[in-house]
GROMACS .gro file of C-alpha atoms in nm:
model
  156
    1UNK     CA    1  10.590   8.963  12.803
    2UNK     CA    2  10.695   8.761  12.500
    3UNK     CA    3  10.297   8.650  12.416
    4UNK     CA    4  10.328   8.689  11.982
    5UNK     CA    5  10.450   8.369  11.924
    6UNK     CA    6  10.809   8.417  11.749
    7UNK     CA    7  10.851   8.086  11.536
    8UNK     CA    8  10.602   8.253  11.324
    9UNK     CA    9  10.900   8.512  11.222
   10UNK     CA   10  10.948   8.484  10.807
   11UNK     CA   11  10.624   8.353  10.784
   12UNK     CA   12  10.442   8.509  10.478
   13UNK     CA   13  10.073   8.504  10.344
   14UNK     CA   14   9.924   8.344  10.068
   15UNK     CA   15   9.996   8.554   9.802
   16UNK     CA   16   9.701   8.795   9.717
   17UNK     CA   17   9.601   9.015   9.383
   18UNK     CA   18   9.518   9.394   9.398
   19UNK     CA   19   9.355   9.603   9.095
   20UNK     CA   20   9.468   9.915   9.139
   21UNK     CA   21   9.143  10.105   8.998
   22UNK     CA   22   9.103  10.486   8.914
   23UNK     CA   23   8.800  10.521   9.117
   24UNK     CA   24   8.970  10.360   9.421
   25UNK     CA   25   9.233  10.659   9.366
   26UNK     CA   26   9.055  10.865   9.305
   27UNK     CA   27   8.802  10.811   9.645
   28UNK     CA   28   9.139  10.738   9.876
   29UNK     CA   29   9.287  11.097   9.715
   30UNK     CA   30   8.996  11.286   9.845
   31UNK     CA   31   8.979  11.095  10.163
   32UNK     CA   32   9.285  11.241  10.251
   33UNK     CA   33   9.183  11.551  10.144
   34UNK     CA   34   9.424  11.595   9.859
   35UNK     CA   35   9.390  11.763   9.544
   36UNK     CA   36   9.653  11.671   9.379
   37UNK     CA   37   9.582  11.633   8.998
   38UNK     CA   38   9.794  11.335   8.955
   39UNK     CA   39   9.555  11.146   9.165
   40UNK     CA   40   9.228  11.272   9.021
   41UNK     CA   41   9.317  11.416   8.652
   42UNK     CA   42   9.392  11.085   8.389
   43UNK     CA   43   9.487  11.407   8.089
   44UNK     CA   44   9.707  11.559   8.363
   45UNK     CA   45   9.874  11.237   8.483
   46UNK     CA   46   9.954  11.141   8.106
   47UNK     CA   47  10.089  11.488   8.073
   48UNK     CA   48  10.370  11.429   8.365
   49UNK     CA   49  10.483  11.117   8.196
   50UNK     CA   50  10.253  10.883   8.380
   51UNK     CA   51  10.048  10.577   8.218
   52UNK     CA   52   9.789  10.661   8.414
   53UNK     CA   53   9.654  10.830   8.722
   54UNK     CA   54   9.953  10.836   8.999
   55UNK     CA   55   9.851  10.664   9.333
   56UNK     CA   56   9.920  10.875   9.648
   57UNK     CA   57  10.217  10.769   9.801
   58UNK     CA   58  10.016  10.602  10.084
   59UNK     CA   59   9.764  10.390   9.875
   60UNK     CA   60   9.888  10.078   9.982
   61UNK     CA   61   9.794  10.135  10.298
   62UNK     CA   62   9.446   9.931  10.149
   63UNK     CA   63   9.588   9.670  10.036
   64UNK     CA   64   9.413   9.412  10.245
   65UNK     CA   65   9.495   9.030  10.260
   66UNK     CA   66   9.167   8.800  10.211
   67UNK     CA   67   9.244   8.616  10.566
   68UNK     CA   68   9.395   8.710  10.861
   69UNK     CA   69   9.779   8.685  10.937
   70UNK     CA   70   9.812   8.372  11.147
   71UNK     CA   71  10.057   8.574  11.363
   72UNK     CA   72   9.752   8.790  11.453
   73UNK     CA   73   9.492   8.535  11.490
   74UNK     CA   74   9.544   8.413  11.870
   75UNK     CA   75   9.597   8.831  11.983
   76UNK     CA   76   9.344   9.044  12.192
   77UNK     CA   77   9.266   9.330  11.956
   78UNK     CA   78   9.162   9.563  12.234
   79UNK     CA   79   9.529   9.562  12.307
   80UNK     CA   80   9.700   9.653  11.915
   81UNK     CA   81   9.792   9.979  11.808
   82UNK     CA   82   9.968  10.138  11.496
   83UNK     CA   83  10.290  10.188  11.497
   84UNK     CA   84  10.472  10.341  11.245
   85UNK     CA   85  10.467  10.292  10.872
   86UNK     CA   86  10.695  10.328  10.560
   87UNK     CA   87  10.681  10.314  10.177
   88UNK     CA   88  10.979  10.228   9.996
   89UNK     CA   89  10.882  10.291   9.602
   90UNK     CA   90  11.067  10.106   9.302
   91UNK     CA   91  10.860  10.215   9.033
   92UNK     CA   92  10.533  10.444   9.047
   93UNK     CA   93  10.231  10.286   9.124
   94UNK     CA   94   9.947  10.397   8.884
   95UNK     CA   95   9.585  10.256   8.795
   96UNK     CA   96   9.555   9.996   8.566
   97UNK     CA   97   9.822   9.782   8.747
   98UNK     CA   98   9.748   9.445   8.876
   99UNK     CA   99   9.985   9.359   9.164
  100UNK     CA  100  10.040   9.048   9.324
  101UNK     CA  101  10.074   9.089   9.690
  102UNK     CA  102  10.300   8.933   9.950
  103UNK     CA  103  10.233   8.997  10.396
  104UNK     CA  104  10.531   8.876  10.566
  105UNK     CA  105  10.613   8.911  10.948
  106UNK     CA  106  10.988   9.041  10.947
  107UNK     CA  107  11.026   9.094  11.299
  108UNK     CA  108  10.893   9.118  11.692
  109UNK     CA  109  11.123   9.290  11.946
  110UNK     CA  110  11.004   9.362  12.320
  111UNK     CA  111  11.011   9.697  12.428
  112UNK     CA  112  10.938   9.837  12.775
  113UNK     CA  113  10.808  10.219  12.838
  114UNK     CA  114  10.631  10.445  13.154
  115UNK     CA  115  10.338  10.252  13.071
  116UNK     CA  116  10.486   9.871  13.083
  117UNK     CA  117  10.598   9.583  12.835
  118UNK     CA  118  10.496   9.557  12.470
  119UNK     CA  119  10.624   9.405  12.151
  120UNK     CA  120  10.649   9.540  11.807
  121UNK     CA  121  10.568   9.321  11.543
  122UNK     CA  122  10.752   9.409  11.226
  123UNK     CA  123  10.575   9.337  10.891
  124UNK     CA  124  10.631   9.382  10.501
  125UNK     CA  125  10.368   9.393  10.258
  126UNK     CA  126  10.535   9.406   9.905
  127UNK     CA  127  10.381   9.467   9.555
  128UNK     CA  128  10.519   9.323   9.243
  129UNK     CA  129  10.370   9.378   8.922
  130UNK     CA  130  10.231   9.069   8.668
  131UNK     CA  131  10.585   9.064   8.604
  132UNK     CA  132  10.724   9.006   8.914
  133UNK     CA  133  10.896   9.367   8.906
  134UNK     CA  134  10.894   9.529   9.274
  135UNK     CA  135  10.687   9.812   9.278
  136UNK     CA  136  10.623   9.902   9.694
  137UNK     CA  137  10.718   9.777  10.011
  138UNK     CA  138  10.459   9.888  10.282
  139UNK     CA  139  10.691   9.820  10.607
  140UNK     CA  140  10.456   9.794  10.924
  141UNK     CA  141  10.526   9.833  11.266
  142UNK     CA  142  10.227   9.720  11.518
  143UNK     CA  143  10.230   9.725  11.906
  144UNK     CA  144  10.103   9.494  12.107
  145UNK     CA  145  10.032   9.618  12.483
  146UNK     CA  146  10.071   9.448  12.801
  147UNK     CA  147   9.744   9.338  12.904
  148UNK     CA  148   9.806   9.570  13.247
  149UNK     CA  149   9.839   9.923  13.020
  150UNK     CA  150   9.488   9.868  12.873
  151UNK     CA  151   9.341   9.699  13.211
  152UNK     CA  152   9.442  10.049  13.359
  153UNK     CA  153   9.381  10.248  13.039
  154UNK     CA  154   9.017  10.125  13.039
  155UNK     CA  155   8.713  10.381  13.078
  156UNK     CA  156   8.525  10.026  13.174
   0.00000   0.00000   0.00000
């Protein structure tokens, strides 16, 4: 299949700033549907030891970059799907921090299953703090279908 185009492997984004805000917590908490008062309660948060309200442990999951990954750009988006997805925490992330932001593509193996050839793309986002402290590492894993599984997975 080999179509992601592997020189591209190590390549990392611009470097991007996040505000991690109490309202955007607070909103992605209830999203999610949880309750916790960590992510909602600033007196409660302080009470646990925290500087602030705690960000669910999947928060980073919105950390968007402002342009799209150049290993993405040339890719048919009908045929991308998650894969799977892992935090690895250094420090607790909490509002009032300003991270700076860092999309890398680690990795792309080729894979084949029932349904044909695909490739997993492998990608890091990490989060260091203003002073360059690691906070999270969002680890990424997207697949990218033959074009014959969604030619015969089409309703069209």
């Amino acid at each position: 299949m080999t179509e992601i185009d592997r020189t591209l492997i190590g390549t990392e984004m611009p470097a991007f700033e996040v505000e991690v805000e109490r309202g955007a917590i607070r909103k992605f908490a209830r999203a999610i549907g949880d309750d916790n008062p960590l992510f909602l309660d600033v007196t409660f948060a302080r009470a646990k030891g925290y500087a602030d309200l705690l960000a669910p442990p999947t928060f980073p999951t919105t950390f968007r970059t402002p342009r799209q990954a150049p290993w993405l750009e040339a890719l048919d988006w009908r045929r991308i799907v998650a894969g799977g997805v892992a935090f690895t925490y250094r420090r607790p992330l909490v509002a009032g921090m300003s991270l700076v932001c860092r999309f890398t593509l680690v990795d792309v193996e080729e894979k084949r299953s029932s349904k044909g050839a695909m490739e997993l793309m492998k990608q890091d986002l990490r989060a260091e703090d203003d002073a360059g402290a690691l906070i999270v590492i969002l680890s990424r894993t997207t697949i990218y279908r033959s074009l014959d599984h969604v030619e015969k997975a089409s309703l069209a």
